[in-house]
Structure formats: structure tokens, C-alpha cells
Amino acid sequence: MALPLHAPPWGLNEAQIGLFGLVGLAGALGAAHAGTWADRGHARRVTGIALALLTGSWALTGQLPWSLWLLVAGVGVLDFVVHAAYVSNQHLLTARCPDRASAVAGGYTVFYPLGSALGATVTTALQAAAGWGAASVLGAVFAAAALIVWAVSSGTRRGARDGASEAAGPQRHPITPWRLAGE
């Protein structure tokens, strides 16, 4: 994002571009709310909603050549929902493996930024070759692919749970990421 913001027509300096970091505060709100929703049993739903909004946020960020305000809105939505999905997914993983919650959370915390780094590398190369619009389309494609995986796995898991929920007995209380810090 910094490269097209620095280039014409915007010509923003480093300090002005850095102000976009303030939009990142939306991510902290997303993580806090996602944790509350996950504790109430809505982690899968939050993930799905977040992925749908993430897919749409790329349409806003793709408007960078024409509108800084749409970019700000897109970045705000993107940051909020990425953090919400991160916390919700971590909640689901640790709830699924409560006896290995620390290892699962650690693995997720390692591989999540690796995926982000790979996505940033590919997107930067695409932006340099084909422009900001192409990079935004790629972001939307990645988000849509994640949404499809979520939808397929949600349907599969729902069917499995419906048949096995009574036989499973009492459910363990899920370990959430913010409780892991106290381990």
C-alpha cells in the first residue's frame, strides 16, 4: 500500500502513509470482540462473517487509485475482520485440542504470519507487474477461497456434530487464547 500511496496521484510522504497505521486500531477492537463472541459459542460464525467481509473489503481497497476514503474504509474493515478471524480460529483450534492448547496456539501463531508473509510477497510482485487493482483482486480471491473452505468445512462439521453430539457426553470448557497467557 505504501508504494501506490507515495506515487502520483497521491504523493503522500512517509509520515502521512504512517497515519494509516491508526486505522489498524480497528484490529484491536476486532480481536477483543471476537474473543467475547467466541466465549459465547459463536467462533465459527464469526470466522464466516469475517471471511465474507474480508472478501468485500478488497473491493474498497481496490479503489486506491480513485479514493483515499474508500481505501481507509477498506483497510479498517480488513484489519478488523482479519483480527476477528484470527482470534476466532485460534479459539476453535484450542477448544478442539484442549490437552495441547499451548502447542496448537503456538503452531497457529507461527504459521499464520508465514502465510501472511507469503501472501504479501506474491501480492507485492503482482502489484509491481500489474498494478494495485490486480493485487486487490488477488486478495479477494484468497479471501473467497478461505470463505469457501470455511463453508465446506462448516457443512461437514455440522453434519458430524448433529449425529455425534449426544454420544459425545459433556463438553469441555474451551481454552481461549487470552486464558493461555495464564498457563
mmCIF file of C-alpha atoms in Angstrom, residues 37-155:
data_model
loop_
_atom_site.group_PDB
_atom_site.id
_atom_site.type_symbol
_atom_site.label_atom_id
_atom_site.label_comp_id
_atom_site.label_asym_id
_atom_site.label_seq_id
_atom_site.Cartn_x
_atom_site.Cartn_y
_atom_site.Cartn_z
ATOM 1 C CA TRP A 37 -18.214 -13.806 20.783
ATOM 2 C CA ALA A 38 -16.077 -16.960 20.805
ATOM 3 C CA ASP A 39 -16.649 -17.390 24.538
ATOM 4 C CA ARG A 40 -20.382 -17.228 23.832
ATOM 5 C CA GLY A 41 -20.094 -20.068 21.323
ATOM 6 C CA HIS A 42 -20.061 -18.063 18.080
ATOM 7 C CA ALA A 43 -16.460 -18.595 16.917
ATOM 8 C CA ARG A 44 -17.340 -20.448 13.681
ATOM 9 C CA ARG A 45 -19.989 -17.883 12.786
ATOM 10 C CA VAL A 46 -17.572 -15.011 13.471
ATOM 11 C CA THR A 47 -14.998 -16.649 11.207
ATOM 12 C CA GLY A 48 -17.509 -16.978 8.357
ATOM 13 C CA ILE A 49 -18.769 -13.429 8.686
ATOM 14 C CA ALA A 50 -15.195 -12.153 8.918
ATOM 15 C CA LEU A 51 -14.190 -14.011 5.743
ATOM 16 C CA ALA A 52 -17.215 -12.651 3.854
ATOM 17 C CA LEU A 53 -16.418 -9.102 4.977
ATOM 18 C CA LEU A 54 -12.737 -9.625 4.168
ATOM 19 C CA THR A 55 -13.644 -10.635 0.624
ATOM 20 C CA GLY A 56 -15.726 -7.476 0.247
ATOM 21 C CA SER A 57 -13.115 -5.237 1.860
ATOM 22 C CA TRP A 58 -10.840 -5.810 -1.110
ATOM 23 C CA ALA A 59 -13.354 -4.030 -3.346
ATOM 24 C CA LEU A 60 -12.898 -0.955 -1.148
ATOM 25 C CA THR A 61 -9.105 -1.177 -1.008
ATOM 26 C CA GLY A 62 -9.051 -1.648 -4.759
ATOM 27 C CA GLN A 63 -10.335 1.910 -5.096
ATOM 28 C CA LEU A 64 -6.948 3.330 -4.032
ATOM 29 C CA PRO A 65 -6.280 4.933 -7.432
ATOM 30 C CA TRP A 66 -9.516 6.964 -7.098
ATOM 31 C CA SER A 67 -10.352 7.435 -3.429
ATOM 32 C CA LEU A 68 -8.324 7.579 -0.226
ATOM 33 C CA TRP A 69 -11.528 7.453 1.850
ATOM 34 C CA LEU A 70 -12.595 4.143 0.327
ATOM 35 C CA LEU A 71 -9.091 2.830 0.946
ATOM 36 C CA VAL A 72 -9.290 3.896 4.604
ATOM 37 C CA ALA A 73 -12.680 2.177 4.943
ATOM 38 C CA GLY A 74 -11.343 -0.954 3.253
ATOM 39 C CA VAL A 75 -8.246 -1.078 5.429
ATOM 40 C CA GLY A 76 -10.349 -0.557 8.564
ATOM 41 C CA VAL A 77 -12.745 -3.378 7.672
ATOM 42 C CA LEU A 78 -9.886 -5.619 6.554
ATOM 43 C CA ASP A 79 -7.922 -5.106 9.743
ATOM 44 C CA PHE A 80 -10.960 -5.607 11.993
ATOM 45 C CA VAL A 81 -12.072 -8.844 10.345
ATOM 46 C CA VAL A 82 -8.579 -10.335 9.971
ATOM 47 C CA HIS A 83 -8.045 -9.990 13.712
ATOM 48 C CA ALA A 84 -11.539 -11.287 14.466
ATOM 49 C CA ALA A 85 -10.941 -14.356 12.291
ATOM 50 C CA TYR A 86 -7.515 -14.895 13.857
ATOM 51 C CA VAL A 87 -8.873 -14.940 17.407
ATOM 52 C CA SER A 88 -11.948 -16.994 16.478
ATOM 53 C CA ASN A 89 -9.876 -19.583 14.647
ATOM 54 C CA GLN A 90 -7.393 -19.807 17.484
ATOM 55 C CA HIS A 91 -10.300 -20.314 19.868
ATOM 56 C CA LEU A 92 -11.665 -23.140 17.708
ATOM 57 C CA LEU A 93 -8.265 -24.835 17.484
ATOM 58 C CA THR A 94 -7.556 -24.691 21.190
ATOM 59 C CA ALA A 95 -11.090 -25.854 22.012
ATOM 60 C CA ARG A 96 -10.637 -28.810 19.684
ATOM 61 C CA CYS A 97 -7.347 -29.816 21.349
ATOM 62 C CA PRO A 98 -7.609 -28.599 24.959
ATOM 63 C CA ASP A 99 -4.926 -31.005 26.177
ATOM 64 C CA ARG A 100 -2.456 -29.475 23.691
ATOM 65 C CA ALA A 101 -3.766 -25.904 23.665
ATOM 66 C CA SER A 102 -0.358 -24.272 24.111
ATOM 67 C CA ALA A 103 1.228 -26.285 21.289
ATOM 68 C CA VAL A 104 -1.726 -25.696 18.967
ATOM 69 C CA ALA A 105 -1.797 -21.959 19.713
ATOM 70 C CA GLY A 106 1.975 -21.781 19.216
ATOM 71 C CA GLY A 107 1.802 -23.587 15.875
ATOM 72 C CA TYR A 108 -1.015 -21.360 14.693
ATOM 73 C CA THR A 109 0.932 -18.301 15.795
ATOM 74 C CA VAL A 110 3.952 -19.477 13.767
ATOM 75 C CA PHE A 111 2.174 -20.450 10.567
ATOM 76 C CA TYR A 112 -0.271 -17.537 10.406
ATOM 77 C CA PRO A 113 2.454 -14.904 9.825
ATOM 78 C CA LEU A 114 4.250 -17.224 7.412
ATOM 79 C CA GLY A 115 1.088 -17.336 5.296
ATOM 80 C CA SER A 116 0.755 -13.573 5.597
ATOM 81 C CA ALA A 117 4.361 -13.095 4.501
ATOM 82 C CA LEU A 118 3.871 -15.368 1.500
ATOM 83 C CA GLY A 119 0.688 -13.509 0.557
ATOM 84 C CA ALA A 120 2.432 -10.135 0.926
ATOM 85 C CA THR A 121 5.341 -11.286 -1.237
ATOM 86 C CA VAL A 122 3.114 -12.575 -4.025
ATOM 87 C CA THR A 123 0.834 -9.539 -3.836
ATOM 88 C CA THR A 124 3.750 -7.103 -3.951
ATOM 89 C CA ALA A 125 5.159 -8.827 -7.035
ATOM 90 C CA LEU A 126 1.731 -8.772 -8.679
ATOM 91 C CA GLN A 127 1.238 -5.107 -7.783
ATOM 92 C CA ALA A 128 4.573 -4.241 -9.370
ATOM 93 C CA ALA A 129 3.727 -6.213 -12.515
ATOM 94 C CA ALA A 130 0.024 -5.476 -12.971
ATOM 95 C CA GLY A 131 -0.970 -2.660 -10.604
ATOM 96 C CA TRP A 132 -2.925 -2.163 -7.429
ATOM 97 C CA GLY A 133 -6.188 -3.442 -8.909
ATOM 98 C CA ALA A 134 -4.660 -6.826 -9.691
ATOM 99 C CA ALA A 135 -3.229 -7.058 -6.171
ATOM 100 C CA SER A 136 -6.660 -6.274 -4.719
ATOM 101 C CA VAL A 137 -8.286 -8.934 -6.892
ATOM 102 C CA LEU A 138 -5.735 -11.462 -5.651
ATOM 103 C CA GLY A 139 -6.520 -10.512 -2.043
ATOM 104 C CA ALA A 140 -10.222 -11.014 -2.751
ATOM 105 C CA VAL A 141 -9.508 -14.386 -4.388
ATOM 106 C CA PHE A 142 -7.531 -15.564 -1.339
ATOM 107 C CA ALA A 143 -10.318 -14.384 0.989
ATOM 108 C CA ALA A 144 -13.016 -16.006 -1.164
ATOM 109 C CA ALA A 145 -11.055 -19.269 -1.214
ATOM 110 C CA ALA A 146 -10.850 -19.201 2.585
ATOM 111 C CA LEU A 147 -14.594 -18.495 2.742
ATOM 112 C CA ILE A 148 -15.289 -21.495 0.500
ATOM 113 C CA VAL A 149 -13.119 -23.736 2.694
ATOM 114 C CA TRP A 150 -14.941 -22.411 5.769
ATOM 115 C CA ALA A 151 -18.368 -23.047 4.181
ATOM 116 C CA VAL A 152 -17.480 -26.591 3.122
ATOM 117 C CA SER A 153 -15.942 -27.448 6.496
ATOM 118 C CA SER A 154 -18.857 -25.865 8.376
ATOM 119 C CA GLY A 155 -21.346 -28.025 6.488
#
